[in-house]
mmCIF file of C-alpha atoms and ligand atoms in Angstrom:
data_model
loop_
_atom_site.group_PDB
_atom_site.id
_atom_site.type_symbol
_atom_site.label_atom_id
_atom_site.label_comp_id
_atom_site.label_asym_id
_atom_site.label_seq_id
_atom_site.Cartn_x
_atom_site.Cartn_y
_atom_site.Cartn_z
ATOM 1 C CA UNK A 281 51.861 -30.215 -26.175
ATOM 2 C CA UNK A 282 50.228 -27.705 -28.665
ATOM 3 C CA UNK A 283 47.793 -30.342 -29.555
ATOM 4 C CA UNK A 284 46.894 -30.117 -26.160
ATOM 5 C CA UNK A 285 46.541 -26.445 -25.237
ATOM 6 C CA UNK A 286 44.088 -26.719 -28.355
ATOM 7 C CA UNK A 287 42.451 -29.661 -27.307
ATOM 8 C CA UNK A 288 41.443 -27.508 -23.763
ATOM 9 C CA UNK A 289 40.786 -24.299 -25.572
ATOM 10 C CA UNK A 290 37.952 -26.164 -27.869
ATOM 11 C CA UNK A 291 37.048 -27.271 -24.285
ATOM 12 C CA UNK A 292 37.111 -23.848 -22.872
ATOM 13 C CA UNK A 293 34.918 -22.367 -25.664
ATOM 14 C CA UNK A 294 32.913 -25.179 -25.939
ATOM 15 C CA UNK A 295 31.886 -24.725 -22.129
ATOM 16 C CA UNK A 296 31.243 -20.942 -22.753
ATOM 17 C CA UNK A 297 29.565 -21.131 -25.766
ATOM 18 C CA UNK A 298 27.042 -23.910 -23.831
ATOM 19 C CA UNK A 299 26.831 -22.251 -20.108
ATOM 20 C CA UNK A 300 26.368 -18.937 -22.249
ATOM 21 C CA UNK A 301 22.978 -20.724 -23.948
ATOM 22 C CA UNK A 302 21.710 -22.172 -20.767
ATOM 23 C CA UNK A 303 18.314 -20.770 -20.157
ATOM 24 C CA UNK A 304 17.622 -18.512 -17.343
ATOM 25 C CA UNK A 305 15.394 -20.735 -15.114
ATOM 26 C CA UNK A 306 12.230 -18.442 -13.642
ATOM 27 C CA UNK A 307 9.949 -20.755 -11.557
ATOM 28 C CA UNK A 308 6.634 -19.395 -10.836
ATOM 29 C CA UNK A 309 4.229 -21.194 -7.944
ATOM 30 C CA UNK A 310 1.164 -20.482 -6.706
ATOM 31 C CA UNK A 311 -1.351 -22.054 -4.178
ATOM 32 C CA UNK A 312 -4.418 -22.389 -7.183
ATOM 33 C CA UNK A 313 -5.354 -24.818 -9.234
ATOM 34 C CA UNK A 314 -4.777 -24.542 -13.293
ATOM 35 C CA UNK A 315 -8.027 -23.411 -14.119
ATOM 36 C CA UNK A 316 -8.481 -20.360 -12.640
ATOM 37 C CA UNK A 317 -7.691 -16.798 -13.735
ATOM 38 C CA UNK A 318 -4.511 -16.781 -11.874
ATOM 39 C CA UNK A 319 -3.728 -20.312 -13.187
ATOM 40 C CA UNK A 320 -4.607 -19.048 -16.531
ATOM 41 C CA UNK A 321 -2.366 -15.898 -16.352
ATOM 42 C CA UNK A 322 0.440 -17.931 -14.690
ATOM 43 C CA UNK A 323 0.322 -20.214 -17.852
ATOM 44 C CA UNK A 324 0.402 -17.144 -20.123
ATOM 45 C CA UNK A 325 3.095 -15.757 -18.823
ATOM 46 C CA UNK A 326 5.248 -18.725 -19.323
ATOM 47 C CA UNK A 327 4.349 -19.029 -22.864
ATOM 48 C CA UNK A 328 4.981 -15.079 -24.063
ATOM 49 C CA UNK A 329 8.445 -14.743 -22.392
ATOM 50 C CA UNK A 330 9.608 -17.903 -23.628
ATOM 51 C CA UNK A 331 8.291 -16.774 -27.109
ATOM 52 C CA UNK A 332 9.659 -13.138 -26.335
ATOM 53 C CA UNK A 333 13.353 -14.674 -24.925
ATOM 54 C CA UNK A 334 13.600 -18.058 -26.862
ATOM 55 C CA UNK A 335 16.248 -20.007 -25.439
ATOM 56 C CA UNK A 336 17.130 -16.995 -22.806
ATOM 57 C CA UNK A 337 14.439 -18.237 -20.212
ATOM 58 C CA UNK A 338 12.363 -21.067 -19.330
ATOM 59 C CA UNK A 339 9.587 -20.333 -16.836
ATOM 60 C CA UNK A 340 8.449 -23.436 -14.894
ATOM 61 C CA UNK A 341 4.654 -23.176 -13.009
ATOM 62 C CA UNK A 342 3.587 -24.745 -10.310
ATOM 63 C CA UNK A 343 0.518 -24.965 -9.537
ATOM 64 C CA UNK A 344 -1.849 -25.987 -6.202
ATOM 65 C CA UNK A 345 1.192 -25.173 -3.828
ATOM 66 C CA UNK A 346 3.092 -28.061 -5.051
ATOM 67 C CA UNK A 347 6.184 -26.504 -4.531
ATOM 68 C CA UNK A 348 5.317 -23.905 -2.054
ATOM 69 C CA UNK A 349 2.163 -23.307 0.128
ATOM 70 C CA UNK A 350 1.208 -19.827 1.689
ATOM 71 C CA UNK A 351 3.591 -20.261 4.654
ATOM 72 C CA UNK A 352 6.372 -20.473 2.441
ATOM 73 C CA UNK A 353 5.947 -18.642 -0.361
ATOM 74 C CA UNK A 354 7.344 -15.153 0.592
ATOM 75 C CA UNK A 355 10.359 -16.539 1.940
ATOM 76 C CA UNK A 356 11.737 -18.690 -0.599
ATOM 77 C CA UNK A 357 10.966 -15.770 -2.908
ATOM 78 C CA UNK A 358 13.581 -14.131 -0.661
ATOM 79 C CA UNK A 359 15.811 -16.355 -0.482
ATOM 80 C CA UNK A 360 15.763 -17.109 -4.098
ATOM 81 C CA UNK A 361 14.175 -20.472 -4.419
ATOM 82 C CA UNK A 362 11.476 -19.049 -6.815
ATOM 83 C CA UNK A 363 11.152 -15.985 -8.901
ATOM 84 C CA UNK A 364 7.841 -15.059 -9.043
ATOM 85 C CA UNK A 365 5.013 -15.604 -6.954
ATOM 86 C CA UNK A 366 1.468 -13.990 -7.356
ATOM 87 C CA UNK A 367 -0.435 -13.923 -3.222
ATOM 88 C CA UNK A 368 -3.781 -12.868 -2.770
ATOM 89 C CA UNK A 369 -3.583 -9.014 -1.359
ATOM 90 C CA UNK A 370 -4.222 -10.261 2.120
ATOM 91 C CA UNK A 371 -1.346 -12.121 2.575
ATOM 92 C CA UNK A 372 1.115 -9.053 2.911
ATOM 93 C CA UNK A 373 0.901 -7.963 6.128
ATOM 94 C CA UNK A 374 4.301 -8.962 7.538
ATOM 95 C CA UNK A 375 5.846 -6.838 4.574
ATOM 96 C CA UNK A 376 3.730 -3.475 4.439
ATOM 97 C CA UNK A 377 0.449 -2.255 6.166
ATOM 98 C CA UNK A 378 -0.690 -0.608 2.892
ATOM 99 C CA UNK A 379 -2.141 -3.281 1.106
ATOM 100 C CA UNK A 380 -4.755 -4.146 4.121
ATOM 101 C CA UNK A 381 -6.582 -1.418 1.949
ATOM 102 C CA UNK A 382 -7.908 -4.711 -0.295
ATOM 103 C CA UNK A 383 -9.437 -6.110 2.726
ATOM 104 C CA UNK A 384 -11.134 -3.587 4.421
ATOM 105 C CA UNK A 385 -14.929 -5.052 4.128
ATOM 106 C CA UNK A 386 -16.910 -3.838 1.175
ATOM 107 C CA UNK A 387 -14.291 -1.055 0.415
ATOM 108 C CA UNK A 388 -14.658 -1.489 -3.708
ATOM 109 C CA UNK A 389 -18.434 -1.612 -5.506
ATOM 110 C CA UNK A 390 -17.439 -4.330 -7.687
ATOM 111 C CA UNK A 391 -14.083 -5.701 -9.609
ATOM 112 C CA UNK A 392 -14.258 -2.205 -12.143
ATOM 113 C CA UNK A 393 -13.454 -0.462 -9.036
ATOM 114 C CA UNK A 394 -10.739 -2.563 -7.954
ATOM 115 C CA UNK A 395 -9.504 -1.968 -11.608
ATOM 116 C CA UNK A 396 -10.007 2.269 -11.488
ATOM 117 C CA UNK A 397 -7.893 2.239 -8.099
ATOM 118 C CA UNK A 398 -5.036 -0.351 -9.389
ATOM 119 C CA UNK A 399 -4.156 1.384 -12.445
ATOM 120 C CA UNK A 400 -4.171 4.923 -10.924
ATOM 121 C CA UNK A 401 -1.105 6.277 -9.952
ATOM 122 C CA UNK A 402 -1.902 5.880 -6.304
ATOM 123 C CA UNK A 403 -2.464 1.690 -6.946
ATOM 124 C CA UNK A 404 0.657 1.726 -9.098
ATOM 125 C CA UNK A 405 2.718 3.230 -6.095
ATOM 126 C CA UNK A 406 2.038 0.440 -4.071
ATOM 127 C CA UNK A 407 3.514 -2.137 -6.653
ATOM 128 C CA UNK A 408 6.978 -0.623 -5.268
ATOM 129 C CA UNK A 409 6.034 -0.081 -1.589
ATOM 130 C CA UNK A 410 7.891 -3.420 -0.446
ATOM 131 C CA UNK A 411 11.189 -2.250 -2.177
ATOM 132 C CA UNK A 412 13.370 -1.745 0.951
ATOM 133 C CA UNK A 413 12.081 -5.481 1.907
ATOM 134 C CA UNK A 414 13.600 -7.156 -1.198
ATOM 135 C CA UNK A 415 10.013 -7.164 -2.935
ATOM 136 C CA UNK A 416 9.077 -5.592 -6.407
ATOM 137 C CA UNK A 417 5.691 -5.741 -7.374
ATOM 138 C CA UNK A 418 5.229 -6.179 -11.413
ATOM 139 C CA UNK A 419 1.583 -6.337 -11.711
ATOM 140 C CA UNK A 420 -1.971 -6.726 -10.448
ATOM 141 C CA UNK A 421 -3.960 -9.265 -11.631
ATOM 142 C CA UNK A 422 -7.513 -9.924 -11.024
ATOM 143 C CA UNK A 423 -9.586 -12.717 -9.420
ATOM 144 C CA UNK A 424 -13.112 -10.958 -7.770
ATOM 145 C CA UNK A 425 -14.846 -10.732 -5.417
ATOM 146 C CA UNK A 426 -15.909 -12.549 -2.257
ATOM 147 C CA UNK A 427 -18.548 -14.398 -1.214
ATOM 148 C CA UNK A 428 -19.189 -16.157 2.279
ATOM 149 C CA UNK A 429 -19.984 -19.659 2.846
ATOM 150 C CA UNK A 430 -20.902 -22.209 5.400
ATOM 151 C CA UNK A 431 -22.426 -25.392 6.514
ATOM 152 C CA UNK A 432 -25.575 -23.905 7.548
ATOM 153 C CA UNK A 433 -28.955 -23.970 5.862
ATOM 154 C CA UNK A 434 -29.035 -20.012 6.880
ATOM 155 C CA UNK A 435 -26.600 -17.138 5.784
ATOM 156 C CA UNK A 436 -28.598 -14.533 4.646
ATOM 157 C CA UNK A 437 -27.785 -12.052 7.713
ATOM 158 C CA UNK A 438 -24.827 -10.993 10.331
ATOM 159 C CA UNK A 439 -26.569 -12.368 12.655
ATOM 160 C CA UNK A 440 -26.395 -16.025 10.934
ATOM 161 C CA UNK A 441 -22.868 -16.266 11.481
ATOM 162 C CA UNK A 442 -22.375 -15.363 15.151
ATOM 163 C CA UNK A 443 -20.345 -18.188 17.063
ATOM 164 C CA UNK A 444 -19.016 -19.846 13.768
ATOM 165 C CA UNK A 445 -15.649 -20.548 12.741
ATOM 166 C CA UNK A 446 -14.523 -19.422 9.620
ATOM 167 C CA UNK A 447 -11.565 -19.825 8.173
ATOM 168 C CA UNK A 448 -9.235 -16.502 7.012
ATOM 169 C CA UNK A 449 -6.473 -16.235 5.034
ATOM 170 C CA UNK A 450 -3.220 -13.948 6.999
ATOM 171 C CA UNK A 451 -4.656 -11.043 7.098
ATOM 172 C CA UNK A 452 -5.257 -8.884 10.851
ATOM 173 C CA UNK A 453 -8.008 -6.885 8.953
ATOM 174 C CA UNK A 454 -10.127 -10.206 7.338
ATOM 175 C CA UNK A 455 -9.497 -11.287 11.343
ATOM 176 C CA UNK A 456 -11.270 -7.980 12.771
ATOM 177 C CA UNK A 457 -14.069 -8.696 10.114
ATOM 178 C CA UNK A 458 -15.016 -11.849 11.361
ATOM 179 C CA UNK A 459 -14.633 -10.578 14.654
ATOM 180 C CA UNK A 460 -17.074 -7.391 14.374
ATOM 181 C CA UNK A 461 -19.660 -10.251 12.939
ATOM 182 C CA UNK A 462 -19.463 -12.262 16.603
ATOM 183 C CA UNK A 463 -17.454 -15.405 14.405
ATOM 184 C CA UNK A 464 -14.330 -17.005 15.110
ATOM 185 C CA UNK A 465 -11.475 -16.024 12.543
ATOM 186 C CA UNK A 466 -8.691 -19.148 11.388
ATOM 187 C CA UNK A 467 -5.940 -18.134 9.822
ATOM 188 C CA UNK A 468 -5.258 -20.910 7.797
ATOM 189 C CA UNK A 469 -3.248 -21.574 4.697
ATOM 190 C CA UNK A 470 -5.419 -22.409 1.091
ATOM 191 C CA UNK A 471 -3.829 -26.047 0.802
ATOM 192 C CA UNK A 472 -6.284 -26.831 4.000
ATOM 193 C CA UNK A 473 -9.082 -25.507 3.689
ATOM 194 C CA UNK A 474 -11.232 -28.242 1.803
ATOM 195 C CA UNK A 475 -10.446 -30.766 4.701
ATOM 196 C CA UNK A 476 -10.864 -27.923 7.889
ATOM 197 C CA UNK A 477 -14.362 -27.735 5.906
ATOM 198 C CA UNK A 478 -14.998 -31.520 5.132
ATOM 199 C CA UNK A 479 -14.344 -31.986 9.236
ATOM 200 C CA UNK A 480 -15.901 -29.819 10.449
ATOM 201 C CA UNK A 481 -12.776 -27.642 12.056
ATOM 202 C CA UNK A 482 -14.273 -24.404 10.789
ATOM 203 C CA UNK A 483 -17.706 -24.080 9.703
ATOM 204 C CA UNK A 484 -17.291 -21.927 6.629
ATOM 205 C CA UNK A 485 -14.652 -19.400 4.747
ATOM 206 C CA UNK A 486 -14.975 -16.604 2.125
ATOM 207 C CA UNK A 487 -13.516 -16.853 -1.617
ATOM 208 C CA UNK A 488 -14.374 -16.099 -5.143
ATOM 209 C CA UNK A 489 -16.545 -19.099 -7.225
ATOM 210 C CA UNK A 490 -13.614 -19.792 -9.347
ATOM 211 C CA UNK A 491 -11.494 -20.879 -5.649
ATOM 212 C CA UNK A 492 -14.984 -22.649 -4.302
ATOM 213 C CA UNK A 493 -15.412 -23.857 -7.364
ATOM 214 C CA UNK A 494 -11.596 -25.807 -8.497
ATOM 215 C CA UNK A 495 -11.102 -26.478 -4.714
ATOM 216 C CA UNK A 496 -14.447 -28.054 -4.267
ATOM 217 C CA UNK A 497 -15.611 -25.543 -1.104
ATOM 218 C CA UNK A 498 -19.764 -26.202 -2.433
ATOM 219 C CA UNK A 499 -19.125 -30.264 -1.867
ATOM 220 C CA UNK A 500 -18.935 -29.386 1.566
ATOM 221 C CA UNK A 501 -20.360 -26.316 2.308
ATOM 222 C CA UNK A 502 -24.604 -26.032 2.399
ATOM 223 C CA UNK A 503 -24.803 -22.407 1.451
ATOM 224 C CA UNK A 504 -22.782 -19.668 -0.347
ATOM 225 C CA UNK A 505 -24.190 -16.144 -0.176
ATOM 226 C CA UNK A 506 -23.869 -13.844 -2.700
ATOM 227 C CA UNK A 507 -22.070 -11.118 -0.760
ATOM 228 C CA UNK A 508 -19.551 -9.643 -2.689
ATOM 229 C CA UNK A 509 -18.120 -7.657 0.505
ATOM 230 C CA UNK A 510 -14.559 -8.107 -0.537
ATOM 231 C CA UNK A 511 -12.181 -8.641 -2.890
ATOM 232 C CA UNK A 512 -9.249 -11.434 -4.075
ATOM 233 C CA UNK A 513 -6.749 -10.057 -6.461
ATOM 234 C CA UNK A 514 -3.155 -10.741 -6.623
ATOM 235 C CA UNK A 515 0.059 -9.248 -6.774
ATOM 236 C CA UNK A 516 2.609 -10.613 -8.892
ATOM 237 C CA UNK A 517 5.823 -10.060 -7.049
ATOM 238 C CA UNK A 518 9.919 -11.009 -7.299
ATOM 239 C CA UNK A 519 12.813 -10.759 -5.658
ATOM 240 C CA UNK A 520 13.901 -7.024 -6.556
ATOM 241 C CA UNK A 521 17.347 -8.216 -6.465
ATOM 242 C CA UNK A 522 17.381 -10.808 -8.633
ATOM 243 C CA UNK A 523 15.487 -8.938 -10.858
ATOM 244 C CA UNK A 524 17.666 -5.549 -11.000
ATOM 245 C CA UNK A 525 20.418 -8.454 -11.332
ATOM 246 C CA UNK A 526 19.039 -9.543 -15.226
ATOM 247 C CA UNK A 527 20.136 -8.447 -18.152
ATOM 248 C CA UNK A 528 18.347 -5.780 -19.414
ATOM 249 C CA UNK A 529 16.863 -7.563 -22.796
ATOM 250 C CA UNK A 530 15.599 -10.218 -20.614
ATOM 251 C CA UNK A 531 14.057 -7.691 -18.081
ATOM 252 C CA UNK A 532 12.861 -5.597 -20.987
ATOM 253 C CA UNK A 533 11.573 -9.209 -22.521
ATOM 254 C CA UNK A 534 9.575 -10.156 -18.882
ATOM 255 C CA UNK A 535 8.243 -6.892 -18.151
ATOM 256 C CA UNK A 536 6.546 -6.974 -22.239
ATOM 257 C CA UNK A 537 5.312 -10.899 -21.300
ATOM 258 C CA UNK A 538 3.849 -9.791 -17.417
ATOM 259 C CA UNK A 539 2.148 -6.282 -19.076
ATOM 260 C CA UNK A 540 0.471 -8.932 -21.760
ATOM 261 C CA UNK A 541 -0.027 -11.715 -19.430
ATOM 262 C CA UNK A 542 -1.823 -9.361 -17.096
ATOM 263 C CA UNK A 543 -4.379 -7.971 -19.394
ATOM 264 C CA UNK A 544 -5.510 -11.519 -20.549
ATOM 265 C CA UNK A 545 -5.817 -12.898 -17.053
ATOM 266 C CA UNK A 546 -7.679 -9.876 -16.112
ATOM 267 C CA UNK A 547 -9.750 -9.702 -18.836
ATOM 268 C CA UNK A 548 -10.774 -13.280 -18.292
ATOM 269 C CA UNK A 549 -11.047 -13.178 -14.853
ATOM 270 C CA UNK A 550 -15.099 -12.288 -14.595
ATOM 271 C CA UNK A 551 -15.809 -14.899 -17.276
ATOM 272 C CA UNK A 552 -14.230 -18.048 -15.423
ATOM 273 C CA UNK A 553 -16.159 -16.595 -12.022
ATOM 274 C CA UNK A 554 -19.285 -16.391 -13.895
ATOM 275 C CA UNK A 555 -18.505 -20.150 -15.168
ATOM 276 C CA UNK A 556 -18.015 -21.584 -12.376
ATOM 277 C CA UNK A 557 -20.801 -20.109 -10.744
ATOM 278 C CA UNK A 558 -22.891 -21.963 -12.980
ATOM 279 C CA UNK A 559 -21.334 -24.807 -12.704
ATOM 280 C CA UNK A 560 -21.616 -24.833 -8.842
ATOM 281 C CA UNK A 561 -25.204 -23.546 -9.420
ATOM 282 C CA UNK A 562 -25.822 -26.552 -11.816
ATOM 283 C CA UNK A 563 -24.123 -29.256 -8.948
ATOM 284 C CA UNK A 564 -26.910 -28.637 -6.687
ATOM 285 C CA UNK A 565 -24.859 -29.090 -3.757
ATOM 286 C CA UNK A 566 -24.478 -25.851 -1.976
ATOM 287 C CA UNK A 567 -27.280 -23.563 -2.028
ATOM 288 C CA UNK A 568 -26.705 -20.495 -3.342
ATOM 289 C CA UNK A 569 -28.272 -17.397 -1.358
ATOM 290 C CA UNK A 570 -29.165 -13.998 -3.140
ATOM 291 C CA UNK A 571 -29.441 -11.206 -0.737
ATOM 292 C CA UNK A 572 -31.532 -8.322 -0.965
ATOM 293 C CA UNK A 573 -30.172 -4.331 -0.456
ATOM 294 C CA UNK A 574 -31.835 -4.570 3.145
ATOM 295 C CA UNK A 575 -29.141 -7.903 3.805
ATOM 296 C CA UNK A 576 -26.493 -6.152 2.177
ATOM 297 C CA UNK A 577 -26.582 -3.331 4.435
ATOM 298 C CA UNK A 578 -26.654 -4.665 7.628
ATOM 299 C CA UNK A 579 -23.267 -6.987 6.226
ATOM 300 C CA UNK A 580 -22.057 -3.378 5.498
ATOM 301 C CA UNK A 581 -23.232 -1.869 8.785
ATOM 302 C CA UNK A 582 -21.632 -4.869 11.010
ATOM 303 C CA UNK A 583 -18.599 -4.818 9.462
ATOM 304 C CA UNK A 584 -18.178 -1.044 9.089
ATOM 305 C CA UNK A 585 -16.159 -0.930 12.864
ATOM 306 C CA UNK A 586 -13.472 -2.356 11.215
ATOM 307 C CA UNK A 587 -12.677 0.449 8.746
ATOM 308 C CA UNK A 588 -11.514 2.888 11.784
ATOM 309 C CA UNK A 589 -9.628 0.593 13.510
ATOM 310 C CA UNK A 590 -6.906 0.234 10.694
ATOM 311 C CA UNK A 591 -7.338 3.656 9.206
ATOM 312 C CA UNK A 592 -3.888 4.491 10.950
ATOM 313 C CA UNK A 593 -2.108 1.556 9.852
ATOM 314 C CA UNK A 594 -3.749 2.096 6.031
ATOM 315 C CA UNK A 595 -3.700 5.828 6.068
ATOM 316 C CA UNK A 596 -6.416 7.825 5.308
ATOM 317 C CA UNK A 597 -5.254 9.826 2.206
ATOM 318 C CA UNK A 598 -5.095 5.956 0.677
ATOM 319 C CA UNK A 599 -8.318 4.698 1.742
ATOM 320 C CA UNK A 600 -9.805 8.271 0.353
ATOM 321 C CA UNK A 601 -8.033 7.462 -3.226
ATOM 322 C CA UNK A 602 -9.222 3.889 -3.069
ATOM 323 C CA UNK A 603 -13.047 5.375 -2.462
ATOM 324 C CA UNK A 604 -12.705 7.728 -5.380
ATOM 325 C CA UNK A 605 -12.927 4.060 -7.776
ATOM 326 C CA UNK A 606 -15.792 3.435 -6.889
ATOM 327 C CA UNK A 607 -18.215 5.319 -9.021
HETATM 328 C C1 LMR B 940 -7.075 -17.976 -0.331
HETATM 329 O O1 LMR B 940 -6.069 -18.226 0.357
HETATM 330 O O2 LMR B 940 -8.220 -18.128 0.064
HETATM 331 C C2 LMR B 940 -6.924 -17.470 -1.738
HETATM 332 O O3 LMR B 940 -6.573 -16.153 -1.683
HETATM 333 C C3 LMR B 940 -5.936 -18.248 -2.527
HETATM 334 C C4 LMR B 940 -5.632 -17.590 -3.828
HETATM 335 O O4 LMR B 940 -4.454 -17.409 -4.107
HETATM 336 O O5 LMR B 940 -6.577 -17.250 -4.552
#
């Protein structure tokens, strides 16, 4: 009898001693492929908390929405299928207005700018705006900015894209854009976008050189013009629940990992852009298509409508802030 009672205490404290060393399992997907700067960070991250937290997390990352595409993202986050998640600023519509600031055509003069207006108290505020929807915002992190593309020989001025298709990602205000130009918006998830272009479903899209480049937009796209009229950055996001719900080493130990994760993927951000500009460049597939300050304003001056038409939604004091960035 006593032999026994000891026999299923060892049994008790052995099962403690093991369920108390299981890992806390963070999985962290995302719709890009590996090499790209929020591929990079992604990676990153991963490695400093599980060097911060050894043994007391393992972050898995999935990459190319192999475990969940845009339509699916934000609600497994909710529902606790995945921790962390890191959409593009234009897909968060359907959980605050605010962040349609990002999209608003040719709001920030370059990725600096986008930079100056994140990291001012203003930008920070917005990392807890989704709160009350079960959403906590950890971090910015940078991709660039856009250019336009399509399957025409031309795209040097608004007028080249009237009566096109173009594919958008969820966002009303990237809709309005295309709309303003005469084009025909899609709002289509990332995962289809190469094959909507390779048959011809929409005739071109807008993205940064490191998506056209690792998702192979310039094999079938003729031109990409240099317009730089908006921008793709991210917000790394969890489930404010689960994450209140951590113990507060661990939290303390993420937090550390996402603030150094964040400045390398930021910081490398412009370089991988730059590469893989080149290397599209050196392909000699798509053409790529300076423009001159006379193009540039006319892009500016046809899109410009669709600043007033979400100021309300936006707000003005926040679209005022945002303009202060740029220098
Ligand atoms: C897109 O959907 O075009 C991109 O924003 C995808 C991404 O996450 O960069």
């Amino acid at each position: 009898m006593k032999l026994l009672f000891a026999a299923g205490l060892a049994a008790v404290l052995a099962f403690g001693v093991a369920h108390a060393q299981q890992p806390i399992v963070i999985k962290f997907s995302h719709v890009v492929a590996e090499k790209t700067p929020k591929g990079q960070g992604a990676l990153k991250f991963k490695e400093l908390a599980e060097k911060k937290l050894p043994g007391k997390v393992q972050v898995q990352v999935f990459p190319s929405s192999q475990l969940f595409g845009d339509a699916k993202e934000m609600e497994a986050l909710l529902l606790g299928d995945v921790q962390l998640i890191a959409p593009s600023l234009s897909k968060f519509d359907r959980y605050t207005k605010k962040l349609q600031l990002f999209d608003l055509p040719f709001m920030f003069d370059d990725i600096e700018a986008v930079d100056r207006f994140q990291s001012s108290a203003d930008g920070k505020a917005l990392l807890d705006s989704m709160k009350g929807k079960g959403i906590q915002g950890l971090a910015y992190w940078h991709n660039g900015m856009k250019e336009l593309s399509s399957d025409k020989d031309r795209l040097k001025r608004p007028e080249d894209v009237r009566g096109l298709k173009f594919r958008i990602q969820q966002s009303d205000v990237l809709e309005a854009q295309f709309r303003a130009l005469g084009a025909n918006p899609q709002k289509m998830a990332f995962s289809e976008v190469y094959q909507a272009l390779q048959t011809g479903v929409v005739d071109g899209q807008e993205n940064t050189w490191s998506n056209i480049y690792s998702q192979k937009f310039y094999e079938v796209q003729k031109t990409i013009a240099v317009t730089n009229h908006g921008v793709i950055d991210y917000m790394v996001i969890t489930n404010a629940k689960w994450w209140q719900g951590l113990p507060a080493e661990v939290r303390k130990g993420l937090a550390e990992a996402m603030a150094e994760a964040t400045a390398y993927a930021n910081k490398m951000a412009n370089d991988l852009n730059e590469r893989d500009r080149k290397l599209i460049a050196d392909a000699g597939k798509a053409k790529i298509q300076p423009l001159g300050k006379d193009d540039l304003a006319a892009w500016r001056k046809a899109m410009a409508p669709v600043w007033k038409k979400f100021e309300g939604q936006i707000g003005k004091d926040l679209i005022d802030a945002a303009q202060k960035a740029n220098k």
